[in-house]
Coordinates of C-alpha atoms and ligand atoms in Angstrom, one line a residue:
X276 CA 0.0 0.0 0.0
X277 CA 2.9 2.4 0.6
X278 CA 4.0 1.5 -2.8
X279 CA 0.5 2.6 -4.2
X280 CA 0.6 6.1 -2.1
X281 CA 4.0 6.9 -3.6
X282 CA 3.5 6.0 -7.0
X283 CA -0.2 8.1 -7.3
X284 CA 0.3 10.8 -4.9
X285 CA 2.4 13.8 -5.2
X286 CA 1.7 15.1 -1.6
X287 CA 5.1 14.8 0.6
X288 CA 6.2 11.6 2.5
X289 CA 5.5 13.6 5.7
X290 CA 1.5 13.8 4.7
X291 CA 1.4 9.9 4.4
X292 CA 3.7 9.7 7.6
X293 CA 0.9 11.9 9.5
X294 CA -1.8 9.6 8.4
X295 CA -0.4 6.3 9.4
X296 CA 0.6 8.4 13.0
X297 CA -3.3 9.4 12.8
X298 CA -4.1 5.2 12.0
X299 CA -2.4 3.7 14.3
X300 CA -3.3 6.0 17.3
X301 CA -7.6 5.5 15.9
X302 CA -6.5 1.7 16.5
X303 CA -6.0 2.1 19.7
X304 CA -8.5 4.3 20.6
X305 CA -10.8 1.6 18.8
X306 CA -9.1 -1.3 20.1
X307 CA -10.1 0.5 24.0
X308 CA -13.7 1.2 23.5
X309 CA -16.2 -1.2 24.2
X310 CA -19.7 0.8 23.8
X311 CA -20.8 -0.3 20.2
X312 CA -22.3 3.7 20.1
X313 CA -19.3 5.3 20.6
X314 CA -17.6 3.0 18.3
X315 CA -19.5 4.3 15.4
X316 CA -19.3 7.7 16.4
X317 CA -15.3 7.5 17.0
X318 CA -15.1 5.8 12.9
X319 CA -17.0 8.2 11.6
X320 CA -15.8 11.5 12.9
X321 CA -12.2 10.1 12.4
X322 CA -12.9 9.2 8.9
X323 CA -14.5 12.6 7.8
X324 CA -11.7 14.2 9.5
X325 CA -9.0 12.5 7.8
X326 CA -10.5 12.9 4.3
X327 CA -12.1 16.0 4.8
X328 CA -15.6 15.1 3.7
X329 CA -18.8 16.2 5.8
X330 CA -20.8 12.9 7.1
X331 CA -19.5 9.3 7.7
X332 CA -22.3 6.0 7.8
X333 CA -21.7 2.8 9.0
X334 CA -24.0 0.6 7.7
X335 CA -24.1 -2.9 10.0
X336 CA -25.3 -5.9 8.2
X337 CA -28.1 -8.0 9.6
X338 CA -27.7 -11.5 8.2
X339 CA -30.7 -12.8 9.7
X340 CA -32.5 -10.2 8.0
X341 CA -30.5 -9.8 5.2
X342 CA -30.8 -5.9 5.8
X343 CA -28.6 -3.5 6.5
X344 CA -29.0 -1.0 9.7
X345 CA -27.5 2.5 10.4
X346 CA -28.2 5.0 12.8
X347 CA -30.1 7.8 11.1
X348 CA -27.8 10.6 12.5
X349 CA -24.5 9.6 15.5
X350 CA -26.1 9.9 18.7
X351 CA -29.3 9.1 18.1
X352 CA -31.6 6.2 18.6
X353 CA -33.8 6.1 15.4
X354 CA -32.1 3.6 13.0
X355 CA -32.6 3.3 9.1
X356 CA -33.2 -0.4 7.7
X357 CA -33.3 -1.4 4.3
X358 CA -33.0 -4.5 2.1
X359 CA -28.8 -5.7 2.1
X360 CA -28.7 -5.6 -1.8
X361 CA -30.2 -2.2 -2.5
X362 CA -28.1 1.2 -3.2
X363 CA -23.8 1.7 -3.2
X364 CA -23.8 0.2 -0.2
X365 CA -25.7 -2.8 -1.2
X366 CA -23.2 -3.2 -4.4
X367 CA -20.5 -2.9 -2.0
X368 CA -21.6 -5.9 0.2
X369 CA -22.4 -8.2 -2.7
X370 CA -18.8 -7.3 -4.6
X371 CA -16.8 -7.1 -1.6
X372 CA -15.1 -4.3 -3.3
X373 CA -15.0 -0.7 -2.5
X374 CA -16.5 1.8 -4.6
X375 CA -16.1 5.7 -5.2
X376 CA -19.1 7.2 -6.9
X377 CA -18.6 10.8 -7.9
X378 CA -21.9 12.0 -8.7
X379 CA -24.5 10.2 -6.5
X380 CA -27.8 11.2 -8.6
X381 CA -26.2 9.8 -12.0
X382 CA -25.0 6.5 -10.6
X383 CA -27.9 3.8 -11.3
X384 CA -26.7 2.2 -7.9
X385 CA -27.8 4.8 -6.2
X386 CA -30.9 4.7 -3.3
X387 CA -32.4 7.8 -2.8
X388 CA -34.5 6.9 -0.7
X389 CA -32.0 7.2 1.7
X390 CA -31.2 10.8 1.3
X391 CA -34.9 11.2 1.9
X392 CA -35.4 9.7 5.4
X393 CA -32.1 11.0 6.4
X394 CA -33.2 14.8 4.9
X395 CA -29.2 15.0 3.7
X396 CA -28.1 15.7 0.0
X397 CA -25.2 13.4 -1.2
X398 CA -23.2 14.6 -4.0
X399 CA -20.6 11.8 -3.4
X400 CA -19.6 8.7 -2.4
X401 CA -16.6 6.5 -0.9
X402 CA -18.0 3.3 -0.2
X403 CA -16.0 0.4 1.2
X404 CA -16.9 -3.4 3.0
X405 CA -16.1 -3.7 6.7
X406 CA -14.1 -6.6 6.2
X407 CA -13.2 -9.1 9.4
X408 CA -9.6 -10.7 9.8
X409 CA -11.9 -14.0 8.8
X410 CA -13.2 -12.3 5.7
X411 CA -16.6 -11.8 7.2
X412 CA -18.1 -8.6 5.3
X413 CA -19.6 -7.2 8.5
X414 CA -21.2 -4.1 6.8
X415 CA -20.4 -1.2 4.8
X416 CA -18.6 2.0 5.7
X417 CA -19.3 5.5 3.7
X418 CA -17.7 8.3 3.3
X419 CA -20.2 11.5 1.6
X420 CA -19.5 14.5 0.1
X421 CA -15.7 15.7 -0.2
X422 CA -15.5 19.2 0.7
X423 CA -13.2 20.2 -2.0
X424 CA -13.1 18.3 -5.1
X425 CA -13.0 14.3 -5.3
X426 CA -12.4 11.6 -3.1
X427 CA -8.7 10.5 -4.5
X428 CA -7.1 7.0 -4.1
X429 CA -5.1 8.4 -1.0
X430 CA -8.5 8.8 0.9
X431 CA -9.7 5.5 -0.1
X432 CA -6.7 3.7 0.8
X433 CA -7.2 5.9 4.1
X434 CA -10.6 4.7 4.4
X435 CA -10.0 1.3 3.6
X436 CA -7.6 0.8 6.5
X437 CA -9.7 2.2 9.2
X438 CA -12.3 0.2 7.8
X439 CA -10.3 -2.9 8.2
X440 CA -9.6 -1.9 12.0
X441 CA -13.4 -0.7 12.7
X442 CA -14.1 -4.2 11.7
X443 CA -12.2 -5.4 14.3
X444 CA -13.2 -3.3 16.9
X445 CA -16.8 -3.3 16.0
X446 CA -16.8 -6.9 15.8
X447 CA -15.7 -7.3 19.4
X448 CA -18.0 -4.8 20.5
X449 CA -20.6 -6.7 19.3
X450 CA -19.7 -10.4 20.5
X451 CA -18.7 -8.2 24.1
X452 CA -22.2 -6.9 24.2
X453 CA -24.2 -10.3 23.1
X454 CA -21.8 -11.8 25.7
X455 CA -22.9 -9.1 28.1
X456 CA -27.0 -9.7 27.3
X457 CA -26.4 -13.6 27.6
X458 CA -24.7 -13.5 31.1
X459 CA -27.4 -11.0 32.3
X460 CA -30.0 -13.6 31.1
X461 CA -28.5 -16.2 32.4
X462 CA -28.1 -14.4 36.1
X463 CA -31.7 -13.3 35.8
X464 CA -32.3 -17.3 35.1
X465 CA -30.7 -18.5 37.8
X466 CA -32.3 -15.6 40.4
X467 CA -35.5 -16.9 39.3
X468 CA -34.1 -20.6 39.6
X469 CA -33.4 -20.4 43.1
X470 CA -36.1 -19.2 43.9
X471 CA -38.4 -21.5 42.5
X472 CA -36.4 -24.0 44.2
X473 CA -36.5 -22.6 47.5
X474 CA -40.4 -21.8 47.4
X475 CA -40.4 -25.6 46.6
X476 CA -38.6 -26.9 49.3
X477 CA -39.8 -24.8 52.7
X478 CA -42.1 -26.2 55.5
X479 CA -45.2 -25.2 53.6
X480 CA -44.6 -28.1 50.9
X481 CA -45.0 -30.7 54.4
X482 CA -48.8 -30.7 54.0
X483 CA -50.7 -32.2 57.4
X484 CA -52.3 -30.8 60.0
X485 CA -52.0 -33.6 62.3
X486 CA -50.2 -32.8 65.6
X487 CA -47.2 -34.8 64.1
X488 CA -46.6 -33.0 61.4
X489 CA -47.1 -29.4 62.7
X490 CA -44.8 -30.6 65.2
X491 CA -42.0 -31.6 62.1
X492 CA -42.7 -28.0 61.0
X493 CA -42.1 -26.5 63.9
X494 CA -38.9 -28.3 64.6
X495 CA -37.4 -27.8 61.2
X496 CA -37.9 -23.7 61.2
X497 CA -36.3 -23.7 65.2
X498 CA -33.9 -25.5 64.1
X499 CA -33.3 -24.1 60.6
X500 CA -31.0 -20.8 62.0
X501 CA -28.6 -23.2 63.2
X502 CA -25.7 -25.7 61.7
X503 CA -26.9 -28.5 64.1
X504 CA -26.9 -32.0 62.8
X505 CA -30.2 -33.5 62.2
X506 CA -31.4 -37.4 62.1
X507 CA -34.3 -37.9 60.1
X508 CA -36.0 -41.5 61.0
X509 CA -39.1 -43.2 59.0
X510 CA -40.6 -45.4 57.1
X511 CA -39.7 -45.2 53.4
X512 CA -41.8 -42.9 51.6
X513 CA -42.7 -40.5 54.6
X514 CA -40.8 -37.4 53.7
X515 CA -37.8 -37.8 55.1
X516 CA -35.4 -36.3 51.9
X517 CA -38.4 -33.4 51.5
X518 CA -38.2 -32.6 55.5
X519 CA -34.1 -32.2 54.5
X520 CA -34.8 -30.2 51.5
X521 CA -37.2 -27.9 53.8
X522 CA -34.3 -27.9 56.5
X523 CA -31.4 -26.9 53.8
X524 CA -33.8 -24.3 52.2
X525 CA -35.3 -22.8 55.2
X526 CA -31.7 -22.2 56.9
X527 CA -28.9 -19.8 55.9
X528 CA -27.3 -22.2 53.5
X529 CA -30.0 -22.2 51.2
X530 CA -27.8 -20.6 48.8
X531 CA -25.0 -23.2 48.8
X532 CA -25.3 -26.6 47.8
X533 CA -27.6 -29.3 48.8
X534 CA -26.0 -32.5 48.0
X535 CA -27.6 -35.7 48.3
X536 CA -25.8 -39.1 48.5
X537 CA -27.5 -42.5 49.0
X538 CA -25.4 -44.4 51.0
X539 CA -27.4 -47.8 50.5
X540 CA -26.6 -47.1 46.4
X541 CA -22.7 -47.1 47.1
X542 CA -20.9 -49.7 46.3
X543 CA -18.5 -50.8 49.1
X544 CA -15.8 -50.3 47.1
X545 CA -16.2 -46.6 45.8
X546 CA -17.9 -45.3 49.1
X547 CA -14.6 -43.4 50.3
X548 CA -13.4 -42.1 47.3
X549 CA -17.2 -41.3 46.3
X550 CA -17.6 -39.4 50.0
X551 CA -14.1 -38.5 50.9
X552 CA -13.0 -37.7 47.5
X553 CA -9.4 -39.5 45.9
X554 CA -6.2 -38.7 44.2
X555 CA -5.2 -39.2 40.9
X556 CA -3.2 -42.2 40.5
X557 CA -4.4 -44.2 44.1
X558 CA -4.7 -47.1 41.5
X559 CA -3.8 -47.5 38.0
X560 CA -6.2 -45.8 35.9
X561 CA -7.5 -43.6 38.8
X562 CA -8.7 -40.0 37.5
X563 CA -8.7 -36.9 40.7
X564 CA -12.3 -36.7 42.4
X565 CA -13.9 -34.3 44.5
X566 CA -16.1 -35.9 47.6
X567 CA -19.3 -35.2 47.8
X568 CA -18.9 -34.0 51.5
X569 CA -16.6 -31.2 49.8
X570 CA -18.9 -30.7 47.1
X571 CA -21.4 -29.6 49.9
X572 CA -19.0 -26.9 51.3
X573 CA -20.8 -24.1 52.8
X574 CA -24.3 -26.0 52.4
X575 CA -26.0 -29.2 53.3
X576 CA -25.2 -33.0 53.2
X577 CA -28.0 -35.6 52.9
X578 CA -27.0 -38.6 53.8
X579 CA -29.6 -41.0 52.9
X580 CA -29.8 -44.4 54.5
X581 CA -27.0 -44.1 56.4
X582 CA -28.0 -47.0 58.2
X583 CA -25.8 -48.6 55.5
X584 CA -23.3 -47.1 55.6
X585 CA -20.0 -49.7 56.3
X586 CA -18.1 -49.5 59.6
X587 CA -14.6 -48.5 57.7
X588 CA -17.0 -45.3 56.4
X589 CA -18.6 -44.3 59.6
X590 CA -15.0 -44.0 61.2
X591 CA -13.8 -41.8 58.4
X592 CA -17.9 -40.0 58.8
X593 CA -17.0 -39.4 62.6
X594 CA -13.5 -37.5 62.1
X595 CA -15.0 -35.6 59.4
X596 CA -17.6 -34.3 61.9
X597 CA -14.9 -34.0 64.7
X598 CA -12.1 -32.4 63.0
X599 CA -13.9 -30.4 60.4
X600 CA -12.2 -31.7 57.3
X601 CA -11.5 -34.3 55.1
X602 CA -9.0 -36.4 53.9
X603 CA -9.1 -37.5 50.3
X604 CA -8.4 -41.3 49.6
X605 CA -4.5 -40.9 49.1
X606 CA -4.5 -37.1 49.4
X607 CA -1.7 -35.6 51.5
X608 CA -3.5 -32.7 53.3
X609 CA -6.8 -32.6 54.9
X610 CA -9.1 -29.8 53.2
X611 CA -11.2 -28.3 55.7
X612 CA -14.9 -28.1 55.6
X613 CA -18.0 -26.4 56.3
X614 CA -20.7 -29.0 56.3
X615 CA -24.0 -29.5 57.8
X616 CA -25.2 -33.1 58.4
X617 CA -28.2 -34.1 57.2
X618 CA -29.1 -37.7 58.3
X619 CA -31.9 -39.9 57.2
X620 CA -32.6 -43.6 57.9
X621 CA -35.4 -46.7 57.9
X622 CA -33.6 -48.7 60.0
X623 CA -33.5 -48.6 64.1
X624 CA -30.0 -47.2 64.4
X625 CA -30.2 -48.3 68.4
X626 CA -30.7 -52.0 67.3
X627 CA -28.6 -51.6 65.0
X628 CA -25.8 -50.1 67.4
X629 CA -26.7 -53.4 69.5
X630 CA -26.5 -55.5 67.0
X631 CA -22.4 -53.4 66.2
X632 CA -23.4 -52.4 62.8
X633 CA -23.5 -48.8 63.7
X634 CA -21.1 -47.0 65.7
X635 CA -22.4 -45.3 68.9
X636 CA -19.9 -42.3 69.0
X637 CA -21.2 -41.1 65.0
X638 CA -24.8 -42.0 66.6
X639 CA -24.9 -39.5 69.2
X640 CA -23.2 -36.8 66.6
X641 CA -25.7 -37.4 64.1
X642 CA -28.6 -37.4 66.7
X643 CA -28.4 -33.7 68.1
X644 CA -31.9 -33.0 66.6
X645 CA -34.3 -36.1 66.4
X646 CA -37.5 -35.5 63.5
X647 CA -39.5 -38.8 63.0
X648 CA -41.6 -38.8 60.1
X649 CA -44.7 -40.5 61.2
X650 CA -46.0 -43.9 58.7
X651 CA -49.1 -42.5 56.7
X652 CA -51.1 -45.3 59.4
X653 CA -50.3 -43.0 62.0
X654 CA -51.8 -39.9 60.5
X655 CA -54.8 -40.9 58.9
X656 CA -56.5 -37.5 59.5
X657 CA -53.7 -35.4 57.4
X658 CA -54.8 -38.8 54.3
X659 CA -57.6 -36.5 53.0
X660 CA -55.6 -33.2 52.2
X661 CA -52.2 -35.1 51.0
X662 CA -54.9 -37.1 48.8
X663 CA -56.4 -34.0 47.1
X664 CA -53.0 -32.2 47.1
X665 CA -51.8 -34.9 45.0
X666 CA -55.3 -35.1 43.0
X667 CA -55.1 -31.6 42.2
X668 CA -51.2 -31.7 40.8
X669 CA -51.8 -35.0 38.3
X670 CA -55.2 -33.4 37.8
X671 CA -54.0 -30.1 36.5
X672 CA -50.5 -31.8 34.7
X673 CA -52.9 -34.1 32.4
X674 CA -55.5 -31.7 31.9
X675 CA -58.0 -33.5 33.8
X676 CA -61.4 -31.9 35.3
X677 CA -61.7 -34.0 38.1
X678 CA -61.6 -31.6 41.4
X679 CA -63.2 -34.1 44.0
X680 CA -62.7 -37.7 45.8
X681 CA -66.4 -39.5 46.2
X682 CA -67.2 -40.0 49.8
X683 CA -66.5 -44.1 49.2
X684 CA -63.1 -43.4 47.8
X685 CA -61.9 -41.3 50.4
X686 CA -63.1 -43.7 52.7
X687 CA -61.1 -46.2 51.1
X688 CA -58.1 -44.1 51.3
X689 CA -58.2 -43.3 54.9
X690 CA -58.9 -46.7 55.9
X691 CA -56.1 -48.4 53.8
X692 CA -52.5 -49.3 55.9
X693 CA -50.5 -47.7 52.7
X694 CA -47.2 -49.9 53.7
X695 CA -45.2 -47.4 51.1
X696 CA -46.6 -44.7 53.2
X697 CA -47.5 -40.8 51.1
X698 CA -45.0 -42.1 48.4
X699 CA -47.6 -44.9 47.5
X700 CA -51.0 -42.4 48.2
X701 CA -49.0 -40.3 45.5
X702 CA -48.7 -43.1 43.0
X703 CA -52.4 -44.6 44.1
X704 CA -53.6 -40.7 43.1
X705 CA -51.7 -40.4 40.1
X706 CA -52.7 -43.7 38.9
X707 CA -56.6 -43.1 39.9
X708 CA -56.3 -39.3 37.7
X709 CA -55.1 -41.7 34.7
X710 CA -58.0 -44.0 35.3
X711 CA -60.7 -42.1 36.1
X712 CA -63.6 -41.6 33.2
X713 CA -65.5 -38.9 35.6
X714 CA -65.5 -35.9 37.1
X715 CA -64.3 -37.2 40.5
X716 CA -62.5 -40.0 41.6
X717 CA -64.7 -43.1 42.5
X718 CA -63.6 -46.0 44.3
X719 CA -63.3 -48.4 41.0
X720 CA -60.7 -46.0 39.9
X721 CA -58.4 -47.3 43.4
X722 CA -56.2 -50.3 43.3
X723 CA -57.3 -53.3 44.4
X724 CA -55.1 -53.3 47.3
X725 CA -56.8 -50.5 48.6
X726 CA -60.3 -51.1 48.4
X727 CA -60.2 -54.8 49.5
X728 CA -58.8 -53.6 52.7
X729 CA -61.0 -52.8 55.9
X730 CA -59.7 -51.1 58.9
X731 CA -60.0 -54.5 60.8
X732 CA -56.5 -54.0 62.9
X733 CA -55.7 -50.6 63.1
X734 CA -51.9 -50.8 64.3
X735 CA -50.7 -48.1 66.5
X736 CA -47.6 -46.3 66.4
X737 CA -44.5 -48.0 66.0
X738 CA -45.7 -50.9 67.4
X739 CA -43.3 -53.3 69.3
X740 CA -40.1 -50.5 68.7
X741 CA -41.3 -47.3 71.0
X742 CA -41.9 -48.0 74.4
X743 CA -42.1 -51.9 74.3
X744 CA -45.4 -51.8 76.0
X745 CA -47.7 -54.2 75.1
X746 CA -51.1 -52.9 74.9
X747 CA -54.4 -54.8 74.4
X748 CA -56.2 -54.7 71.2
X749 CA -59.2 -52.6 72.7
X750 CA -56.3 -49.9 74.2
X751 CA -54.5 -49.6 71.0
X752 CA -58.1 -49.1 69.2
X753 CA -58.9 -46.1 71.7
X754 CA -55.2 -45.0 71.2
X755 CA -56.1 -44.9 67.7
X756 CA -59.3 -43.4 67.9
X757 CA -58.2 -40.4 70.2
X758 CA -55.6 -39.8 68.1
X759 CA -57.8 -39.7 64.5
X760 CA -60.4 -37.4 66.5
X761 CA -57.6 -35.0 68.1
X762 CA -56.3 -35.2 64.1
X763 CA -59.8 -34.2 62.8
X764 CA -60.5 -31.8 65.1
X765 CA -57.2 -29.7 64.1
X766 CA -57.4 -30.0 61.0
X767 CA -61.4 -28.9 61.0
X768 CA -60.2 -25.9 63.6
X769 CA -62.6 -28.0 66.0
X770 CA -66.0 -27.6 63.6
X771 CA -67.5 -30.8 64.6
X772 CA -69.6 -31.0 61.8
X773 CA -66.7 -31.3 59.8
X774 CA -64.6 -33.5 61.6
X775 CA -67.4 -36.0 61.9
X776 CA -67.0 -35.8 58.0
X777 CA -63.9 -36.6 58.2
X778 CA -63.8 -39.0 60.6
X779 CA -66.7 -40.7 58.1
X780 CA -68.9 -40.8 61.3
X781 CA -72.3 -39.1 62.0
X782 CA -72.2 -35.9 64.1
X783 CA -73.6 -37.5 66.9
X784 CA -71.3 -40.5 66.7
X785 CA -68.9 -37.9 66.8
X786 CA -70.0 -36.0 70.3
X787 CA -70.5 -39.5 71.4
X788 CA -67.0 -39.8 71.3
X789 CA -65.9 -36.8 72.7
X790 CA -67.9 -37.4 75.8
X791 CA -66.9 -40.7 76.4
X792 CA -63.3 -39.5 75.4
X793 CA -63.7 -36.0 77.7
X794 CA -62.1 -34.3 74.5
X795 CA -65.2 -31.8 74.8
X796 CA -63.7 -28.7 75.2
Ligands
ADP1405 N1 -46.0 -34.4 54.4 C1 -45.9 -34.4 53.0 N2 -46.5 -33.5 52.3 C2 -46.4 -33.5 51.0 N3 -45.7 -34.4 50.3 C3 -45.1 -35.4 51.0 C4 -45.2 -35.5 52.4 N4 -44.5 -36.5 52.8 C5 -44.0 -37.1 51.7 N5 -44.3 -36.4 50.6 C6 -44.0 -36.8 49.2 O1 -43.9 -38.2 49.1 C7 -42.8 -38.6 48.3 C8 -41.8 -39.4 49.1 O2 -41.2 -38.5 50.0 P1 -39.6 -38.7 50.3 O3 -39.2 -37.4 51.0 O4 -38.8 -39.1 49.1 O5 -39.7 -39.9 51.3 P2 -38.5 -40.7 52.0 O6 -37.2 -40.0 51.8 O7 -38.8 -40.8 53.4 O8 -38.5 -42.1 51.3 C9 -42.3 -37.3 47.7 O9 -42.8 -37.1 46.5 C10 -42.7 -36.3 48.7 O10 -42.8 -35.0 48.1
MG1406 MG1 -35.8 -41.3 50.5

């Protein structure tokens, strides 16, 4: 190009010398600015400068579109849009090729139009592509109307070399700002994430009003301020990993992770490395892995089952909790950690302690906060409102217009000794909703499990394990009953009417009962 100036121009060495000064400092002041606006603004009043002309256009292509976009004057927020092959500008995009048009009204390339919206009179023209390192024709940059004379080959080598750095810089611009718009999108996504998540997972997604489970609700928010290590016990299917969800997201940590392991799922042989994390190279072929006690850091670990945990594991468990840290399976240095424990079993840790499968010391660690989820039996009155909870979700998911249980269904769910405890009512529902062909839920749409059953031996709670009493058949059916009535009664804010509903009994069955009971008042 140097070649070119000295062979076509006349002007002195020192003019061409000033211009490449005047290049080289643009590119940097190009190369530093990252607002797309003042990008354009920066090209264009450079460019007329340097060639003397009176107006500068960049023209942006928009390949979705196929259109090309300019603002209508520098600093302002109206844009002009037209069709990518139309005018100079459009020749220019399809030849890749710059092009000086002297008289703008002769040329037949010419787009008037333009000159119309904008309210500005082009005589002439210096048109060239904005031309990426990668080739990409990005747009089109003009030069109008030389203030004395013609545009000569000086100005459009000029021209032609910002353009090729205005590329550049308005290419990065560009991919800064989509950049910019994605990871604003993607924080507003995961705002909104979180806090769908933790709406899902606080004490009001434990639905019961039985005395039990107010009580879990109660326990979880006292305790949810605190780091205290919590033992969740139950029957399978009771809510123990959605009682730990409500304790991670109800407590401080809710914003750290909540990591769930199943112990009972662990193979024996990848338990440590899988808890305690492991070192590269431990045994041939052994990649570096993170625990998922560290993974945890700051929030909560579940520890399902741990009732299965092996002996070797509930050693390593117990220094973790003591000494705040862990050591990774041939790692060198403990890492310290900020963990809370989250415990959840089926089994009875105490017979298992008796029975040296479980290790006393990590008992009593675990154990600083006790919540037992109560067996579905043992909370009959709380059956009706998980019942049309669950009816009302499968209902609404598969577009369903059944609102309602018939009085002989709910009967049959109350009544029923659901061994898989809420789990199963939630699958009994969800398979009823598929079933059903009316408007509400009738008893043919139940299992057959469910409906053959009668309410013959109620069986109080944890029967045999708790106290070891042994109480009569009669005592454990007036345990029962008092219980089911104090239920009904809560749940109905003590309309008796309503309980007696419940309760499937007549309302003078029901103040029957209550004398006999003296639950009265
Ligand atoms: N009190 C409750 N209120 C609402 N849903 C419950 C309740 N208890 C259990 N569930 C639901 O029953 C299913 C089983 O609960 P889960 O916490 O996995 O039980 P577990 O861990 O004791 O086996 C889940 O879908 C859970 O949301
Ligand atoms: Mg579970």
């Amino acid at each position: 190009m140097a070649n070119d100036y000295m062979k076509a121009d006349v002007k002195s060495p020192h003019t061409i010398l000033d211009k490449y000064t005047a290049l080289l400092d643009i590119s940097c002041r190009l190369n530093s600015e990252r607002n797309f606006d003042q990008l354009l603004k920066l090209i264009a009043d450079e460019a007329t400068k340097h060639v003397d002309a009176e107006r500068a256009t960049i023209f942006i292509l928009d390949k979705n579109k196929g259109e090309l976009w300019a603002k209508v004057a520098l600093g302002v927020s109206d844009t002009i849009r037209f069709d990518a092959r139309l005018g100079i500008a459009g020749a220019v995009l399809i030849a890749g090729k710059s092009l000086v048009v002297q008289d703008a009204y002769k040329s037949p390339l010419f787009y008037p139009s333009i000159d119309s919206i904008t309210g500005y009179q082009t005589r002439n023209i210096l048109s060239v592509p904005l031309r990426t390192p990668k080739q990409d024709i990005i747009g089109v940059f003009q030069v109008l109307n030389k203030r004395e004379g013609k545009f000569t080959t000086e100005d459009e080598h000029f021209v032609h070399a910002l353009a090729n750095q205005a590329a550049i810089a308005l290419e990065n611009a560009q991919a800064l700002a989509d950049l910019e718009a994605r990871q604003q999108q993607l924080i507003q996504e995961n705002q909104d994430l979180r806090k769908e998540v933790e709406e899902r997972f606080t004490t009001r997604t434990i639905l019961g009003t039985s005395s039990k489970i107010s009580d879990i609700r109660t326990l979880i928010e006292r305790t949810a301020e605190t780091s205290v290590s919590v033992l969740i016990t139950g029957e399978n299917g009771t809510g123990k990993e959605l009682s730990a969800r409500a304790i991670h997201y109800m407590s401080p940590r809710r914003n750290k992770p909540f990591v769930a392991v199943n112990s009972a799922a662990l193979p024996e042989t990848l338990v440590e490395s899988e808890l305690f994390g492991i070192e590269k190279g431990v045994a041939s072929g052994v990649e570096r892995r993170t625990g998922r006690i560290e993974s945890a850091n700051g929030g909560t670990l579940f520890l399902d089952e741990i009732g299965d945990l092996s002996l070797t594991a509930q050693a390593k468990l117990l220094r973790v909790l003591q000494e705040r840290e862990v050591e990774w399976v041939g790692g060198r240095r403990p890492v310290p950690i900020d963990i809370r424990l989250v415990a959840a079993t089926n089994k009875d840790l105490k017979e298992e302690i008796r029975q040296s499968r479980f290790r006393q010391d990590l008992f009593f660690r675990l154990n600083v906060i006790h919540i037992r989820m109560p067996a579905l039996r043992e909370i009959r009155a709380d059956i009706p409102v998980l019942a049309t909870h669950f009816l009302r979700k499968y209902a609404k998911e598969m577009g369903r217009e059944i609102q309602v249980f018939s009085h002989d269904a709910l009967k049959a769910l109350t009544t029923y000794h659901w061994p898989g405890n809420v789990r199963e009512l939630d699958n009994e529902v969800k398979r009823a909703v598929v079933l059903a062909t009316g408007r509400e839920i009738e008893v043919q749409d139940l299992s057959e499990a469910v409906t053959e059953e009668r309410l013959t031996t109620p069986e109080t709670e944890d029967s045999g394990k708790g106290s070891g009493e042994k109480q009569s058949l009669k005592d454990r059916v007036t345990t029962l009953e008092i219980q089911m009535i104090r239920d009904a009664m809560a749940q109905t804010d003590s309309d008796r009417r309503r309980a007696a509903k419940v309760l499937g009994l007549s309302h003078q069955g029901l103040l029957n009962k209550l004398k006999r009971y003296g639950l009265e008042d």
